[in-house]
Amino acid sequence: MARDYYEILGVSRDADKEEIKQAYRRLARKYHPDVNKEPGAEERFKEINRAYEVLSEPEIRERYNRFGEAGVSGAAAAGFQDMGDMGGFADIFESIFSGFAGGMGGPTTQRRRSGPVRGDDLRLDLKLDFREAVFGGEKEIRISHLETCDVCSGSGAKPGTRPRTCSTCSGSGQVRRVTRTPFGSFTQVSTCPTCNGTGTVIEDKCDACDGKGTNQITKKLKITIPAGVDNGTRLRISQEGDAGQRGGPPGDLYVYLFVNEDEEFHRDGINILSEIKISYLQAILGCRLEVDTVDGPVELIIPAGTQPNTVMKLENRGVPRLGNPVSRGDHMLTVLIDIPNKVTPEERELLEKLAKIKGERTGKGGLEGFLGNLFK
């Protein structure tokens, strides 16, 4: 049994046409086979299309509400014999997939595009130093994208002229061929070979853009990097993608961030990790040391008797939380204790006295044994 079409689109039975259209746009973008390669995505996409075909047409939707699938099994298909008759349904595909290079693939992408078409989105990968990712700031980038031709304002025609209606397809962008068979007439619709589906032909091309309506421009941009970004963070720069066609809006620029490793600091979520090495005497007696943080040097108190691999925390010295820079993580310092391989005769004499006081057995290699017991 076919699934309920309202359930497929995730709308209520009293949803209006705009709600149904928005639900379809969202789901079609998510499950289109050119975008979603997961198993079952193509079948899901077909379900979504079928549900929209039925629920977007008031008469067919009414039959479906009254009789279910049985009421539309033949009727719905009759209303959609070819892509040229789909009207607003085709426009939805235009807006959803115009931003993907290559579109939907196959001849169905070549339907007429006489109206505005949104420009393609672009991607830029940007590397940041560790501290740039922590604190953010302004960054200058260089991009190359299509911009609307200033001379012809995007029409592609020489100033003072304008594109004419294609005589091959009479401006429809499509040519149709009817084949008659014993079983009936079949209409084959294909893209007009003269105008490539635009419905217009440019006779006098603009010299500045060679009739394309756009030019490839390289420019510099200043963008703001938020504090707390990490590997894979994506920034959207509105309307800095390729220019649209026939007055359509430009696409967006997506900047993907990648953070260079730091020799001293490592990141764990919003916490920063590093190590500090102290002598065995400092570990025993305690001390005050200056340690490096992303904010600069900070004084750290090492308590007497600190053990190897003790982790000490500097609060609010970590990475700002993305979207809430007032909230920061912590800086976690792992204490490493440096035990010397060799000591001076004077140091050895003092250590042997200390070992005798503590009742430790010493001899050849006794220093290592003493220190090993000390830090157990």
mmCIF file of N, CA, C and O in Angstrom, residues 248-288:
data_model
loop_
_atom_site.group_PDB
_atom_site.id
_atom_site.type_symbol
_atom_site.label_atom_id
_atom_site.label_comp_id
_atom_site.label_asym_id
_atom_site.label_seq_id
_atom_site.Cartn_x
_atom_site.Cartn_y
_atom_site.Cartn_z
ATOM 1 N N GLY A 248 18.901 37.112 -12.502
ATOM 2 C CA GLY A 248 18.814 36.265 -11.309
ATOM 3 C C GLY A 248 19.839 36.671 -10.268
ATOM 4 O O GLY A 248 20.877 37.263 -10.590
ATOM 5 N N PRO A 249 19.595 36.368 -8.993
ATOM 6 C CA PRO A 249 20.534 36.756 -7.932
ATOM 7 C C PRO A 249 21.811 35.926 -8.000
ATOM 8 O O PRO A 249 21.807 34.790 -8.485
ATOM 9 N N PRO A 250 22.912 36.474 -7.516
ATOM 10 C CA PRO A 250 24.153 35.687 -7.486
ATOM 11 C C PRO A 250 24.079 34.586 -6.438
ATOM 12 O O PRO A 250 23.275 34.646 -5.505
ATOM 13 N N GLY A 251 24.926 33.582 -6.607
ATOM 14 C CA GLY A 251 25.030 32.529 -5.603
ATOM 15 C C GLY A 251 25.829 33.008 -4.406
ATOM 16 O O GLY A 251 26.200 34.179 -4.303
ATOM 17 N N ASP A 252 26.102 32.086 -3.495
ATOM 18 C CA ASP A 252 26.850 32.418 -2.284
ATOM 19 C C ASP A 252 28.244 31.800 -2.336
ATOM 20 O O ASP A 252 28.490 30.830 -3.064
ATOM 21 N N LEU A 253 29.137 32.354 -1.554
ATOM 22 C CA LEU A 253 30.487 31.818 -1.395
ATOM 23 C C LEU A 253 30.557 31.107 -0.052
ATOM 24 O O LEU A 253 30.203 31.681 0.979
ATOM 25 N N TYR A 254 31.008 29.856 -0.063
ATOM 26 C CA TYR A 254 31.167 29.094 1.172
ATOM 27 C C TYR A 254 32.659 28.913 1.442
ATOM 28 O O TYR A 254 33.389 28.365 0.606
ATOM 29 N N VAL A 255 33.098 29.429 2.591
ATOM 30 C CA VAL A 255 34.509 29.344 2.978
ATOM 31 C C VAL A 255 34.653 28.247 4.024
ATOM 32 O O VAL A 255 34.065 28.321 5.109
ATOM 33 N N TYR A 256 35.418 27.206 3.685
ATOM 34 C CA TYR A 256 35.679 26.096 4.607
ATOM 35 C C TYR A 256 37.027 26.343 5.292
ATOM 36 O O TYR A 256 38.039 26.596 4.618
ATOM 37 N N LEU A 257 37.018 26.262 6.619
ATOM 38 C CA LEU A 257 38.204 26.613 7.398
ATOM 39 C C LEU A 257 38.975 25.376 7.840
ATOM 40 O O LEU A 257 38.378 24.368 8.246
ATOM 41 N N PHE A 258 40.296 25.477 7.766
ATOM 42 C CA PHE A 258 41.182 24.407 8.220
ATOM 43 C C PHE A 258 42.274 25.047 9.077
ATOM 44 O O PHE A 258 42.865 26.060 8.692
ATOM 45 N N VAL A 259 42.534 24.454 10.241
ATOM 46 C CA VAL A 259 43.427 25.065 11.234
ATOM 47 C C VAL A 259 44.767 24.340 11.240
ATOM 48 O O VAL A 259 44.816 23.101 11.378
ATOM 49 N N ASN A 260 45.849 25.115 11.096
ATOM 50 C CA ASN A 260 47.195 24.532 11.159
ATOM 51 C C ASN A 260 47.503 24.072 12.587
ATOM 52 O O ASN A 260 47.058 24.699 13.555
ATOM 53 N N GLU A 261 48.270 22.998 12.704
ATOM 54 C CA GLU A 261 48.664 22.516 14.026
ATOM 55 C C GLU A 261 49.678 23.464 14.656
ATOM 56 O O GLU A 261 50.454 24.116 13.959
ATOM 57 N N ASP A 262 49.656 23.507 15.989
ATOM 58 C CA ASP A 262 50.590 24.356 16.739
ATOM 59 C C ASP A 262 51.596 23.453 17.445
ATOM 60 O O ASP A 262 51.250 22.366 17.916
ATOM 61 N N GLU A 263 52.853 23.891 17.501
ATOM 62 C CA GLU A 263 53.895 23.068 18.132
ATOM 63 C C GLU A 263 53.677 22.907 19.633
ATOM 64 O O GLU A 263 54.027 21.883 20.215
ATOM 65 N N GLU A 264 53.079 23.907 20.263
ATOM 66 C CA GLU A 264 52.961 23.906 21.724
ATOM 67 C C GLU A 264 51.567 23.532 22.205
ATOM 68 O O GLU A 264 51.423 22.813 23.207
ATOM 69 N N PHE A 265 50.540 23.992 21.514
ATOM 70 C CA PHE A 265 49.163 23.809 21.984
ATOM 71 C C PHE A 265 48.405 22.816 21.117
ATOM 72 O O PHE A 265 48.624 22.728 19.906
ATOM 73 N N HIS A 266 47.525 22.100 21.755
ATOM 74 C CA HIS A 266 46.606 21.200 21.061
ATOM 75 C C HIS A 266 45.191 21.517 21.540
ATOM 76 O O HIS A 266 45.003 22.062 22.628
ATOM 77 N N ARG A 267 44.228 21.135 20.727
ATOM 78 C CA ARG A 267 42.843 21.483 21.043
ATOM 79 C C ARG A 267 42.004 20.239 21.286
ATOM 80 O O ARG A 267 42.116 19.246 20.572
ATOM 81 N N ASP A 268 41.165 20.313 22.310
ATOM 82 C CA ASP A 268 40.208 19.254 22.603
ATOM 83 C C ASP A 268 38.853 19.913 22.831
ATOM 84 O O ASP A 268 38.524 20.317 23.952
ATOM 85 N N GLY A 269 38.083 20.054 21.756
ATOM 86 C CA GLY A 269 36.823 20.788 21.875
ATOM 87 C C GLY A 269 37.108 22.262 22.122
ATOM 88 O O GLY A 269 37.781 22.924 21.334
ATOM 89 N N ILE A 270 36.629 22.787 23.240
ATOM 90 C CA ILE A 270 36.921 24.190 23.576
ATOM 91 C C ILE A 270 38.031 24.284 24.622
ATOM 92 O O ILE A 270 38.305 25.370 25.131
ATOM 93 N N ASN A 271 38.667 23.158 24.952
ATOM 94 C CA ASN A 271 39.816 23.169 25.872
ATOM 95 C C ASN A 271 41.116 23.154 25.084
ATOM 96 O O ASN A 271 41.194 22.596 23.986
ATOM 97 N N ILE A 272 42.151 23.744 25.674
ATOM 98 C CA ILE A 272 43.483 23.734 25.085
ATOM 99 C C ILE A 272 44.387 22.878 25.972
ATOM 100 O O ILE A 272 44.344 22.974 27.208
ATOM 101 N N LEU A 273 45.176 22.034 25.332
ATOM 102 C CA LEU A 273 46.069 21.126 26.052
ATOM 103 C C LEU A 273 47.521 21.502 25.769
ATOM 104 O O LEU A 273 47.869 21.840 24.638
ATOM 105 N N SER A 274 48.361 21.436 26.795
ATOM 106 C CA SER A 274 49.804 21.588 26.610
ATOM 107 C C SER A 274 50.522 20.881 27.755
ATOM 108 O O SER A 274 49.879 20.360 28.671
ATOM 109 N N GLU A 275 51.844 20.844 27.668
ATOM 110 C CA GLU A 275 52.651 20.166 28.695
ATOM 111 C C GLU A 275 53.656 21.147 29.281
ATOM 112 O O GLU A 275 54.076 22.107 28.626
ATOM 113 N N ILE A 276 54.039 20.882 30.536
ATOM 114 C CA ILE A 276 55.081 21.673 31.195
ATOM 115 C C ILE A 276 56.023 20.708 31.901
ATOM 116 O O ILE A 276 55.580 19.754 32.546
ATOM 117 N N LYS A 277 57.315 20.940 31.737
ATOM 118 C CA LYS A 277 58.305 20.049 32.352
ATOM 119 C C LYS A 277 58.967 20.779 33.529
ATOM 120 O O LYS A 277 59.418 21.924 33.388
ATOM 121 N N ILE A 278 59.007 20.121 34.685
ATOM 122 C CA ILE A 278 59.663 20.673 35.879
ATOM 123 C C ILE A 278 60.679 19.670 36.393
ATOM 124 O O ILE A 278 60.636 18.481 36.042
ATOM 125 N N SER A 279 61.571 20.139 37.250
ATOM 126 C CA SER A 279 62.579 19.237 37.832
ATOM 127 C C SER A 279 61.968 18.442 38.981
ATOM 128 O O SER A 279 60.905 18.801 39.516
ATOM 129 N N TYR A 280 62.638 17.390 39.382
ATOM 130 C CA TYR A 280 62.124 16.566 40.483
ATOM 131 C C TYR A 280 62.123 17.357 41.786
ATOM 132 O O TYR A 280 61.268 17.170 42.645
ATOM 133 N N LEU A 281 63.080 18.315 41.917
ATOM 134 C CA LEU A 281 63.112 19.114 43.136
ATOM 135 C C LEU A 281 61.924 20.082 43.176
ATOM 136 O O LEU A 281 61.316 20.297 44.221
ATOM 137 N N GLN A 282 61.585 20.650 42.024
ATOM 138 C CA GLN A 282 60.419 21.527 41.969
ATOM 139 C C GLN A 282 59.140 20.755 42.279
ATOM 140 O O GLN A 282 58.221 21.275 42.921
ATOM 141 N N ALA A 283 59.099 19.505 41.815
ATOM 142 C CA ALA A 283 57.929 18.679 42.101
ATOM 143 C C ALA A 283 57.827 18.380 43.594
ATOM 144 O O ALA A 283 56.737 18.368 44.167
ATOM 145 N N ILE A 284 58.945 18.131 44.223
ATOM 146 C CA ILE A 284 58.948 17.798 45.648
ATOM 147 C C ILE A 284 58.627 19.026 46.501
ATOM 148 O O ILE A 284 57.777 18.989 47.397
ATOM 149 N N LEU A 285 59.297 20.143 46.201
ATOM 150 C CA LEU A 285 59.211 21.317 47.055
ATOM 151 C C LEU A 285 58.097 22.287 46.644
ATOM 152 O O LEU A 285 57.705 23.144 47.427
ATOM 153 N N GLY A 286 57.621 22.156 45.422
ATOM 154 C CA GLY A 286 56.649 23.122 44.917
ATOM 155 C C GLY A 286 57.358 24.350 44.376
ATOM 156 O O GLY A 286 58.521 24.612 44.717
ATOM 157 N N CYS A 287 56.664 25.125 43.536
ATOM 158 C CA CYS A 287 57.298 26.312 42.960
ATOM 159 C C CYS A 287 56.247 27.175 42.259
ATOM 160 O O CYS A 287 55.085 26.785 42.132
ATOM 161 N N ARG A 288 56.676 28.333 41.817
ATOM 162 C CA ARG A 288 55.861 29.199 40.964
ATOM 163 C C ARG A 288 56.564 29.322 39.629
ATOM 164 O O ARG A 288 57.761 29.628 39.585
#
